[in-house]
């Protein structure tokens, strides 16, 4: 009888020791790799910490990941493999709108709870109830919330701007951002004098900047991913773009490697930001994570400062952890129900999810780059030396240098 009990207990113990697998695709090569690799390191730091404390539900956690190559076309196949071949217990997204949107049909088909990392209103067409967004956009109008601080800064200037040029890549992120920009422009009474997209593989951006220049806009809003952000800034410098405010939705200016690469070309640009180690954002928990991240970053060959995506990648895992521990389960519906009904505490602040899994309250900042000299990394360690927070008012730490033509000098 005792032998039978032991025989029955052994498989259960073995199952309890099996890791909880968390599957994802991540940009480890291609244009999004600088942030993708940094995000993965943050997730690994979370996994190390959780496992050191006994794991989740008494089981260790294991990340199962594949390189999506910064290419949306690879994403459906990767998630199909994770779910149908690897049979992962939990699934989260890679980095960015362009990678989250193509994953969603696979997730929906498999009826999984899914966390999207830095995806702008990715669920607006699907309305999938078990999707949850980890990005500081949100509120009742997520697309507008991304660009709203840019317009808040612009429309506070004297005289008020009258005209706007909009440009972005022909891809999911830019389309969603531009949809929000058009609505904000309408509300502000701005005349749109240029509204075009360009192929994501564009190599020469000078013709685009020249075409914008012909329209003589007061404001230029750019919705770009890192490779085209670099191209746009170089072209604006070469052409000598004349405008009052330039930037808005340029992804990449938050990455330390791109800051070092671009240097003074960033001066005068007004762009979005999600988190910086300053003021009330620099909580003890956030700074503790940053210390751990920065200790490992050089050996990992990733962004050595990690101010942009890493804190949110870590928070992404904290949200998943909260749902698992709160429900004491891996049941997908129970996890989703928990996330819909609870406020989650993370190192980036408390998160409450609303319709379509967006945050109930947006927390997007607008900053201006200034006094960037050369390409030295050290100048970017203290954000206050090269970036002024212009919006929101509670975080504002300086005044804008206006217009762009003056600020870039």
GROMACS .gro file of C-alpha atoms in nm:
model
  409
    1UNK     CA    1   0.000   0.000   0.000
    2UNK     CA    2   0.283   0.240   0.091
    3UNK     CA    3   0.461   0.157  -0.235
    4UNK     CA    4   0.145   0.242  -0.428
    5UNK     CA    5   0.117   0.579  -0.256
    6UNK     CA    6   0.480   0.658  -0.334
    7UNK     CA    7   0.435   0.548  -0.694
    8UNK     CA    8   0.134   0.778  -0.733
    9UNK     CA    9   0.304   1.071  -0.566
   10UNK     CA   10   0.621   1.058  -0.774
   11UNK     CA   11   0.467   1.167  -1.107
   12UNK     CA   12   0.282   1.450  -0.931
   13UNK     CA   13   0.606   1.572  -0.773
   14UNK     CA   14   0.779   1.552  -1.107
   15UNK     CA   15   0.502   1.754  -1.269
   16UNK     CA   16   0.523   2.015  -0.993
   17UNK     CA   17   0.896   2.057  -1.068
   18UNK     CA   18   0.839   2.108  -1.442
   19UNK     CA   19   0.897   2.471  -1.542
   20UNK     CA   20   0.617   2.707  -1.632
   21UNK     CA   21   0.706   2.802  -1.988
   22UNK     CA   22   0.651   3.155  -2.118
   23UNK     CA   23   0.672   3.190  -2.495
   24UNK     CA   24   0.747   3.495  -2.705
   25UNK     CA   25   0.900   3.621  -3.025
   26UNK     CA   26   1.148   3.907  -2.987
   27UNK     CA   27   1.349   4.129  -3.219
   28UNK     CA   28   1.704   4.002  -3.173
   29UNK     CA   29   1.816   4.106  -3.522
   30UNK     CA   30   1.697   4.378  -3.759
   31UNK     CA   31   1.595   4.738  -3.696
   32UNK     CA   32   1.421   4.675  -3.361
   33UNK     CA   33   1.699   4.460  -3.216
   34UNK     CA   34   1.862   4.729  -2.997
   35UNK     CA   35   1.546   4.751  -2.788
   36UNK     CA   36   1.437   4.391  -2.838
   37UNK     CA   37   1.756   4.251  -2.687
   38UNK     CA   38   1.736   4.497  -2.399
   39UNK     CA   39   1.376   4.393  -2.333
   40UNK     CA   40   1.476   4.027  -2.330
   41UNK     CA   41   1.749   4.096  -2.074
   42UNK     CA   42   1.492   4.268  -1.850
   43UNK     CA   43   1.266   3.963  -1.877
   44UNK     CA   44   1.554   3.733  -1.794
   45UNK     CA   45   1.635   3.941  -1.486
   46UNK     CA   46   1.273   3.899  -1.378
   47UNK     CA   47   1.290   3.522  -1.434
   48UNK     CA   48   1.615   3.496  -1.236
   49UNK     CA   49   1.460   3.687  -0.947
   50UNK     CA   50   1.141   3.482  -0.944
   51UNK     CA   51   1.327   3.152  -0.962
   52UNK     CA   52   1.556   3.257  -0.678
   53UNK     CA   53   1.243   3.293  -0.466
   54UNK     CA   54   1.094   2.957  -0.560
   55UNK     CA   55   0.929   3.031  -0.895
   56UNK     CA   56   0.556   3.064  -0.963
   57UNK     CA   57   0.309   2.820  -0.807
   58UNK     CA   58   0.609   2.634  -0.668
   59UNK     CA   59   0.754   2.578  -1.017
   60UNK     CA   60   1.049   2.747  -1.189
   61UNK     CA   61   0.978   2.971  -1.488
   62UNK     CA   62   1.146   2.933  -1.825
   63UNK     CA   63   1.143   3.175  -2.118
   64UNK     CA   64   1.104   3.014  -2.460
   65UNK     CA   65   1.181   3.270  -2.730
   66UNK     CA   66   1.261   3.303  -3.099
   67UNK     CA   67   1.403   3.587  -3.307
   68UNK     CA   68   1.127   3.759  -3.506
   69UNK     CA   69   1.400   3.944  -3.702
   70UNK     CA   70   1.204   4.272  -3.667
   71UNK     CA   71   0.990   4.135  -3.949
   72UNK     CA   72   0.611   4.115  -3.904
   73UNK     CA   73   0.591   3.834  -4.160
   74UNK     CA   74   0.776   3.596  -3.927
   75UNK     CA   75   0.546   3.651  -3.631
   76UNK     CA   76   0.244   3.425  -3.706
   77UNK     CA   77   0.472   3.126  -3.766
   78UNK     CA   78   0.667   3.183  -3.447
   79UNK     CA   79   0.355   3.198  -3.231
   80UNK     CA   80   0.205   2.897  -3.402
   81UNK     CA   81   0.523   2.705  -3.316
   82UNK     CA   82   0.521   2.827  -2.957
   83UNK     CA   83   0.162   2.717  -2.907
   84UNK     CA   84   0.131   2.404  -3.123
   85UNK     CA   85   0.483   2.258  -3.103
   86UNK     CA   86   0.637   2.394  -2.784
   87UNK     CA   87   0.303   2.396  -2.599
   88UNK     CA   88   0.406   2.689  -2.381
   89UNK     CA   89   0.196   2.755  -2.072
   90UNK     CA   90   0.183   3.132  -2.114
   91UNK     CA   91   0.245   3.364  -2.406
   92UNK     CA   92   0.347   3.729  -2.435
   93UNK     CA   93   0.435   3.952  -2.726
   94UNK     CA   94   0.759   4.079  -2.867
   95UNK     CA   95   0.834   4.448  -2.900
   96UNK     CA   96   0.623   4.697  -3.092
   97UNK     CA   97   0.293   4.745  -3.270
   98UNK     CA   98   0.420   4.600  -3.595
   99UNK     CA   99   0.500   4.271  -3.419
  100UNK     CA  100   0.198   4.251  -3.187
  101UNK     CA  101  -0.074   4.295  -3.450
  102UNK     CA  102   0.026   3.994  -3.665
  103UNK     CA  103   0.046   3.775  -3.354
  104UNK     CA  104  -0.308   3.849  -3.243
  105UNK     CA  105  -0.499   3.630  -3.494
  106UNK     CA  106  -0.294   3.329  -3.379
  107UNK     CA  107  -0.354   3.417  -3.014
  108UNK     CA  108  -0.726   3.463  -3.070
  109UNK     CA  109  -0.752   3.129  -3.251
  110UNK     CA  110  -0.589   2.957  -2.952
  111UNK     CA  111  -0.795   3.160  -2.700
  112UNK     CA  112  -0.491   3.264  -2.499
  113UNK     CA  113  -0.447   3.557  -2.262
  114UNK     CA  114  -0.191   3.785  -2.424
  115UNK     CA  115   0.020   4.081  -2.311
  116UNK     CA  116   0.130   4.323  -2.584
  117UNK     CA  117   0.453   4.516  -2.524
  118UNK     CA  118   0.466   4.874  -2.656
  119UNK     CA  119   0.187   4.829  -2.909
  120UNK     CA  120  -0.021   5.135  -2.998
  121UNK     CA  121  -0.392   5.043  -2.989
  122UNK     CA  122  -0.314   4.705  -3.144
  123UNK     CA  123  -0.650   4.560  -3.038
  124UNK     CA  124  -0.864   4.832  -3.199
  125UNK     CA  125  -0.966   4.610  -3.492
  126UNK     CA  126  -0.990   4.280  -3.302
  127UNK     CA  127  -1.150   4.381  -2.968
  128UNK     CA  128  -1.017   4.058  -2.823
  129UNK     CA  129  -1.121   4.052  -2.455
  130UNK     CA  130  -0.813   3.864  -2.332
  131UNK     CA  131  -0.557   4.113  -2.467
  132UNK     CA  132  -0.374   4.355  -2.233
  133UNK     CA  133  -0.140   4.633  -2.338
  134UNK     CA  134   0.186   4.723  -2.166
  135UNK     CA  135   0.246   5.078  -2.292
  136UNK     CA  136   0.170   5.419  -2.135
  137UNK     CA  137  -0.086   5.513  -2.400
  138UNK     CA  138  -0.449   5.460  -2.311
  139UNK     CA  139  -0.753   5.638  -2.180
  140UNK     CA  140  -1.068   5.661  -2.391
  141UNK     CA  141  -0.868   5.738  -2.708
  142UNK     CA  142  -0.539   5.542  -2.712
  143UNK     CA  143  -0.430   5.655  -3.059
  144UNK     CA  144  -0.471   6.021  -2.970
  145UNK     CA  145  -0.305   5.974  -2.631
  146UNK     CA  146   0.029   5.895  -2.795
  147UNK     CA  147   0.050   6.230  -2.976
  148UNK     CA  148  -0.155   6.446  -2.741
  149UNK     CA  149   0.146   6.581  -2.543
  150UNK     CA  150   0.308   6.693  -2.871
  151UNK     CA  151  -0.001   6.897  -2.953
  152UNK     CA  152  -0.032   7.026  -2.598
  153UNK     CA  153   0.320   7.169  -2.626
  154UNK     CA  154   0.268   7.299  -2.980
  155UNK     CA  155  -0.061   7.477  -2.920
  156UNK     CA  156   0.076   7.653  -2.610
  157UNK     CA  157   0.320   7.852  -2.826
  158UNK     CA  158   0.269   8.211  -2.938
  159UNK     CA  159   0.164   8.270  -3.208
  160UNK     CA  160  -0.023   7.943  -3.232
  161UNK     CA  161   0.079   7.714  -3.517
  162UNK     CA  162  -0.160   7.701  -3.811
  163UNK     CA  163  -0.035   7.421  -4.035
  164UNK     CA  164   0.079   7.062  -3.993
  165UNK     CA  165   0.271   6.806  -4.199
  166UNK     CA  166   0.223   6.436  -4.115
  167UNK     CA  167   0.456   6.162  -4.237
  168UNK     CA  168   0.513   5.802  -4.137
  169UNK     CA  169   0.596   5.452  -4.252
  170UNK     CA  170   0.335   5.241  -4.429
  171UNK     CA  171   0.307   5.004  -4.131
  172UNK     CA  172   0.077   4.933  -3.834
  173UNK     CA  173   0.242   5.161  -3.580
  174UNK     CA  174   0.254   5.465  -3.806
  175UNK     CA  175  -0.101   5.412  -3.931
  176UNK     CA  176  -0.236   5.401  -3.576
  177UNK     CA  177  -0.032   5.701  -3.466
  178UNK     CA  178  -0.132   5.905  -3.770
  179UNK     CA  179  -0.500   5.824  -3.716
  180UNK     CA  180  -0.468   5.986  -3.374
  181UNK     CA  181  -0.272   6.282  -3.510
  182UNK     CA  182  -0.538   6.362  -3.769
  183UNK     CA  183  -0.807   6.373  -3.501
  184UNK     CA  184  -0.595   6.594  -3.274
  185UNK     CA  185  -0.519   6.827  -3.565
  186UNK     CA  186  -0.890   6.861  -3.633
  187UNK     CA  187  -0.960   6.943  -3.268
  188UNK     CA  188  -0.681   7.201  -3.267
  189UNK     CA  189  -0.802   7.367  -3.587
  190UNK     CA  190  -0.479   7.294  -3.772
  191UNK     CA  191  -0.465   7.276  -4.151
  192UNK     CA  192  -0.293   6.959  -4.273
  193UNK     CA  193  -0.070   7.057  -4.566
  194UNK     CA  194   0.114   6.727  -4.608
  195UNK     CA  195  -0.008   6.375  -4.520
  196UNK     CA  196   0.190   6.088  -4.671
  197UNK     CA  197   0.339   5.749  -4.587
  198UNK     CA  198   0.655   5.592  -4.724
  199UNK     CA  199   0.767   5.229  -4.769
  200UNK     CA  200   0.933   5.089  -4.452
  201UNK     CA  201   1.237   4.992  -4.661
  202UNK     CA  202   1.298   5.351  -4.779
  203UNK     CA  203   1.669   5.431  -4.796
  204UNK     CA  204   1.677   5.800  -4.895
  205UNK     CA  205   1.457   6.037  -4.694
  206UNK     CA  206   1.581   6.362  -4.847
  207UNK     CA  207   1.305   6.372  -5.113
  208UNK     CA  208   1.045   6.332  -4.837
  209UNK     CA  209   1.188   6.618  -4.631
  210UNK     CA  210   1.213   6.838  -4.941
  211UNK     CA  211   0.848   6.765  -5.024
  212UNK     CA  212   0.748   6.860  -4.670
  213UNK     CA  213   0.958   7.177  -4.689
  214UNK     CA  214   0.769   7.293  -4.997
  215UNK     CA  215   0.446   7.302  -4.794
  216UNK     CA  216   0.609   7.531  -4.531
  217UNK     CA  217   0.438   7.366  -4.228
  218UNK     CA  218   0.450   7.510  -3.877
  219UNK     CA  219   0.458   7.158  -3.730
  220UNK     CA  220   0.599   6.830  -3.861
  221UNK     CA  221   0.483   6.510  -3.694
  222UNK     CA  222   0.685   6.200  -3.782
  223UNK     CA  223   0.567   5.846  -3.698
  224UNK     CA  224   0.877   5.633  -3.758
  225UNK     CA  225   1.058   5.322  -3.639
  226UNK     CA  226   1.432   5.338  -3.557
  227UNK     CA  227   1.586   5.291  -3.906
  228UNK     CA  228   1.365   5.558  -4.062
  229UNK     CA  229   1.401   5.785  -3.758
  230UNK     CA  230   1.775   5.794  -3.830
  231UNK     CA  231   1.707   5.858  -4.198
  232UNK     CA  232   1.461   6.136  -4.124
  233UNK     CA  233   1.694   6.319  -3.886
  234UNK     CA  234   1.988   6.299  -4.123
  235UNK     CA  235   1.773   6.423  -4.411
  236UNK     CA  236   1.630   6.711  -4.202
  237UNK     CA  237   1.984   6.822  -4.124
  238UNK     CA  238   2.107   6.789  -4.481
  239UNK     CA  239   1.808   6.970  -4.633
  240UNK     CA  240   1.790   7.230  -4.355
  241UNK     CA  241   1.428   7.172  -4.261
  242UNK     CA  242   1.250   7.494  -4.167
  243UNK     CA  243   0.967   7.440  -3.921
  244UNK     CA  244   0.863   7.539  -3.570
  245UNK     CA  245   0.823   7.194  -3.413
  246UNK     CA  246   0.964   6.868  -3.544
  247UNK     CA  247   0.928   6.512  -3.408
  248UNK     CA  248   0.637   6.372  -3.209
  249UNK     CA  249   0.639   5.999  -3.283
  250UNK     CA  250   0.999   5.914  -3.365
  251UNK     CA  251   1.077   5.574  -3.216
  252UNK     CA  252   1.448   5.524  -3.151
  253UNK     CA  253   1.542   5.855  -2.994
  254UNK     CA  254   1.479   5.682  -2.661
  255UNK     CA  255   1.751   5.420  -2.728
  256UNK     CA  256   2.096   5.494  -2.589
  257UNK     CA  257   2.280   5.343  -2.892
  258UNK     CA  258   2.085   5.568  -3.132
  259UNK     CA  259   2.134   5.872  -2.911
  260UNK     CA  260   2.508   5.812  -2.923
  261UNK     CA  261   2.495   5.755  -3.299
  262UNK     CA  262   2.290   6.066  -3.380
  263UNK     CA  263   2.440   6.306  -3.126
  264UNK     CA  264   2.372   6.674  -3.208
  265UNK     CA  265   2.129   6.582  -3.487
  266UNK     CA  266   1.870   6.537  -3.211
  267UNK     CA  267   1.898   6.894  -3.083
  268UNK     CA  268   1.567   7.075  -3.101
  269UNK     CA  269   1.358   6.765  -3.171
  270UNK     CA  270   1.042   6.737  -2.958
  271UNK     CA  271   0.949   6.372  -2.916
  272UNK     CA  272   0.756   6.131  -2.695
  273UNK     CA  273   0.907   5.953  -2.397
  274UNK     CA  274   0.760   5.691  -2.161
  275UNK     CA  275   0.995   5.677  -1.863
  276UNK     CA  276   1.309   5.844  -1.733
  277UNK     CA  277   1.494   5.800  -1.402
  278UNK     CA  278   1.387   6.136  -1.268
  279UNK     CA  279   1.146   6.288  -1.015
  280UNK     CA  280   0.864   6.070  -0.893
  281UNK     CA  281   0.933   5.816  -1.168
  282UNK     CA  282   1.260   5.719  -1.000
  283UNK     CA  283   1.102   5.500  -0.731
  284UNK     CA  284   1.323   5.272  -0.520
  285UNK     CA  285   1.184   4.966  -0.699
  286UNK     CA  286   1.252   5.114  -1.043
  287UNK     CA  287   1.603   5.220  -0.950
  288UNK     CA  288   1.678   4.880  -0.799
  289UNK     CA  289   1.578   4.715  -1.126
  290UNK     CA  290   1.788   4.964  -1.322
  291UNK     CA  291   2.089   4.888  -1.107
  292UNK     CA  292   2.055   4.517  -1.176
  293UNK     CA  293   1.995   4.576  -1.547
  294UNK     CA  294   2.291   4.810  -1.591
  295UNK     CA  295   2.521   4.563  -1.413
  296UNK     CA  296   2.440   4.297  -1.675
  297UNK     CA  297   2.392   4.513  -1.984
  298UNK     CA  298   2.758   4.550  -2.097
  299UNK     CA  299   2.821   4.175  -2.100
  300UNK     CA  300   2.489   4.119  -2.279
  301UNK     CA  301   2.581   4.376  -2.543
  302UNK     CA  302   2.259   4.577  -2.500
  303UNK     CA  303   2.160   4.937  -2.424
  304UNK     CA  304   2.380   5.013  -2.125
  305UNK     CA  305   2.141   5.267  -1.968
  306UNK     CA  306   1.808   5.096  -2.036
  307UNK     CA  307   1.579   5.391  -1.965
  308UNK     CA  308   1.321   5.317  -2.235
  309UNK     CA  309   1.191   4.966  -2.287
  310UNK     CA  310   1.359   4.757  -2.011
  311UNK     CA  311   1.151   4.894  -1.718
  312UNK     CA  312   0.832   4.815  -1.907
  313UNK     CA  313   0.953   4.472  -2.019
  314UNK     CA  314   1.014   4.397  -1.651
  315UNK     CA  315   0.670   4.540  -1.565
  316UNK     CA  316   0.523   4.318  -1.838
  317UNK     CA  317   0.645   4.016  -1.645
  318UNK     CA  318   0.526   4.161  -1.314
  319UNK     CA  319   0.175   4.186  -1.462
  320UNK     CA  320   0.188   3.824  -1.572
  321UNK     CA  321   0.321   3.721  -1.232
  322UNK     CA  322   0.043   3.909  -1.052
  323UNK     CA  323  -0.223   3.728  -1.253
  324UNK     CA  324  -0.072   3.384  -1.197
  325UNK     CA  325  -0.020   3.437  -0.824
  326UNK     CA  326  -0.354   3.612  -0.783
  327UNK     CA  327  -0.547   3.325  -0.940
  328UNK     CA  328  -0.307   3.047  -0.833
  329UNK     CA  329  -0.370   2.914  -1.179
  330UNK     CA  330  -0.256   2.900  -1.542
  331UNK     CA  331  -0.615   2.895  -1.665
  332UNK     CA  332  -0.635   3.151  -1.946
  333UNK     CA  333  -0.983   3.283  -1.863
  334UNK     CA  334  -0.904   3.316  -1.494
  335UNK     CA  335  -0.587   3.511  -1.576
  336UNK     CA  336  -0.777   3.746  -1.805
  337UNK     CA  337  -1.056   3.796  -1.553
  338UNK     CA  338  -0.800   3.886  -1.289
  339UNK     CA  339  -0.628   4.144  -1.510
  340UNK     CA  340  -0.960   4.303  -1.603
  341UNK     CA  341  -1.060   4.343  -1.240
  342UNK     CA  342  -0.741   4.436  -1.054
  343UNK     CA  343  -0.490   4.720  -1.041
  344UNK     CA  344  -0.140   4.577  -1.088
  345UNK     CA  345   0.159   4.726  -0.906
  346UNK     CA  346   0.476   4.750  -1.119
  347UNK     CA  347   0.807   4.935  -1.118
  348UNK     CA  348   0.663   5.174  -1.379
  349UNK     CA  349   0.360   5.255  -1.162
  350UNK     CA  350   0.017   5.106  -1.106
  351UNK     CA  351  -0.163   4.972  -1.412
  352UNK     CA  352  -0.539   4.936  -1.450
  353UNK     CA  353  -0.674   4.793  -1.774
  354UNK     CA  354  -0.981   4.929  -1.950
  355UNK     CA  355  -1.158   4.860  -2.282
  356UNK     CA  356  -0.959   4.657  -2.536
  357UNK     CA  357  -0.694   4.600  -2.270
  358UNK     CA  358  -0.560   4.956  -2.284
  359UNK     CA  359  -0.456   5.148  -1.973
  360UNK     CA  360  -0.738   5.347  -1.819
  361UNK     CA  361  -0.501   5.644  -1.788
  362UNK     CA  362  -0.233   5.750  -2.038
  363UNK     CA  363   0.113   5.846  -1.907
  364UNK     CA  364   0.298   5.973  -2.213
  365UNK     CA  365   0.563   6.243  -2.177
  366UNK     CA  366   0.696   6.494  -2.431
  367UNK     CA  367   1.062   6.593  -2.419
  368UNK     CA  368   1.294   6.818  -2.615
  369UNK     CA  369   1.657   6.733  -2.689
  370UNK     CA  370   1.913   7.008  -2.638
  371UNK     CA  371   2.281   7.067  -2.569
  372UNK     CA  372   2.383   6.733  -2.715
  373UNK     CA  373   2.754   6.763  -2.795
  374UNK     CA  374   2.936   6.503  -2.999
  375UNK     CA  375   2.864   6.134  -2.957
  376UNK     CA  376   2.974   6.073  -2.600
  377UNK     CA  377   2.766   5.827  -2.397
  378UNK     CA  378   2.827   5.998  -2.062
  379UNK     CA  379   2.613   6.302  -2.148
  380UNK     CA  380   2.303   6.082  -2.164
  381UNK     CA  381   2.336   5.924  -1.819
  382UNK     CA  382   2.166   6.223  -1.656
  383UNK     CA  383   1.859   6.288  -1.876
  384UNK     CA  384   1.829   6.644  -1.746
  385UNK     CA  385   2.149   6.742  -1.926
  386UNK     CA  386   2.018   6.667  -2.274
  387UNK     CA  387   1.638   6.633  -2.239
  388UNK     CA  388   1.380   6.871  -2.097
  389UNK     CA  389   1.041   6.729  -1.999
  390UNK     CA  390   0.778   6.962  -2.147
  391UNK     CA  391   0.463   6.767  -2.068
  392UNK     CA  392   0.272   6.662  -1.858
  393UNK     CA  393   0.282   6.961  -1.620
  394UNK     CA  394   0.351   6.759  -1.301
  395UNK     CA  395   0.674   6.627  -1.457
  396UNK     CA  396   0.776   6.941  -1.648
  397UNK     CA  397   1.130   7.046  -1.562
  398UNK     CA  398   1.207   7.325  -1.806
  399UNK     CA  399   1.093   7.544  -2.094
  400UNK     CA  400   1.091   7.469  -2.464
  401UNK     CA  401   1.348   7.622  -2.699
  402UNK     CA  402   1.130   7.742  -2.984
  403UNK     CA  403   1.119   7.726  -3.283
  404UNK     CA  404   1.301   7.415  -3.405
  405UNK     CA  405   1.524   7.618  -3.635
  406UNK     CA  406   1.657   7.802  -3.330
  407UNK     CA  407   1.665   7.501  -3.099
  408UNK     CA  408   1.878   7.286  -3.328
  409UNK     CA  409   2.162   7.540  -3.335
   0.00000   0.00000   0.00000
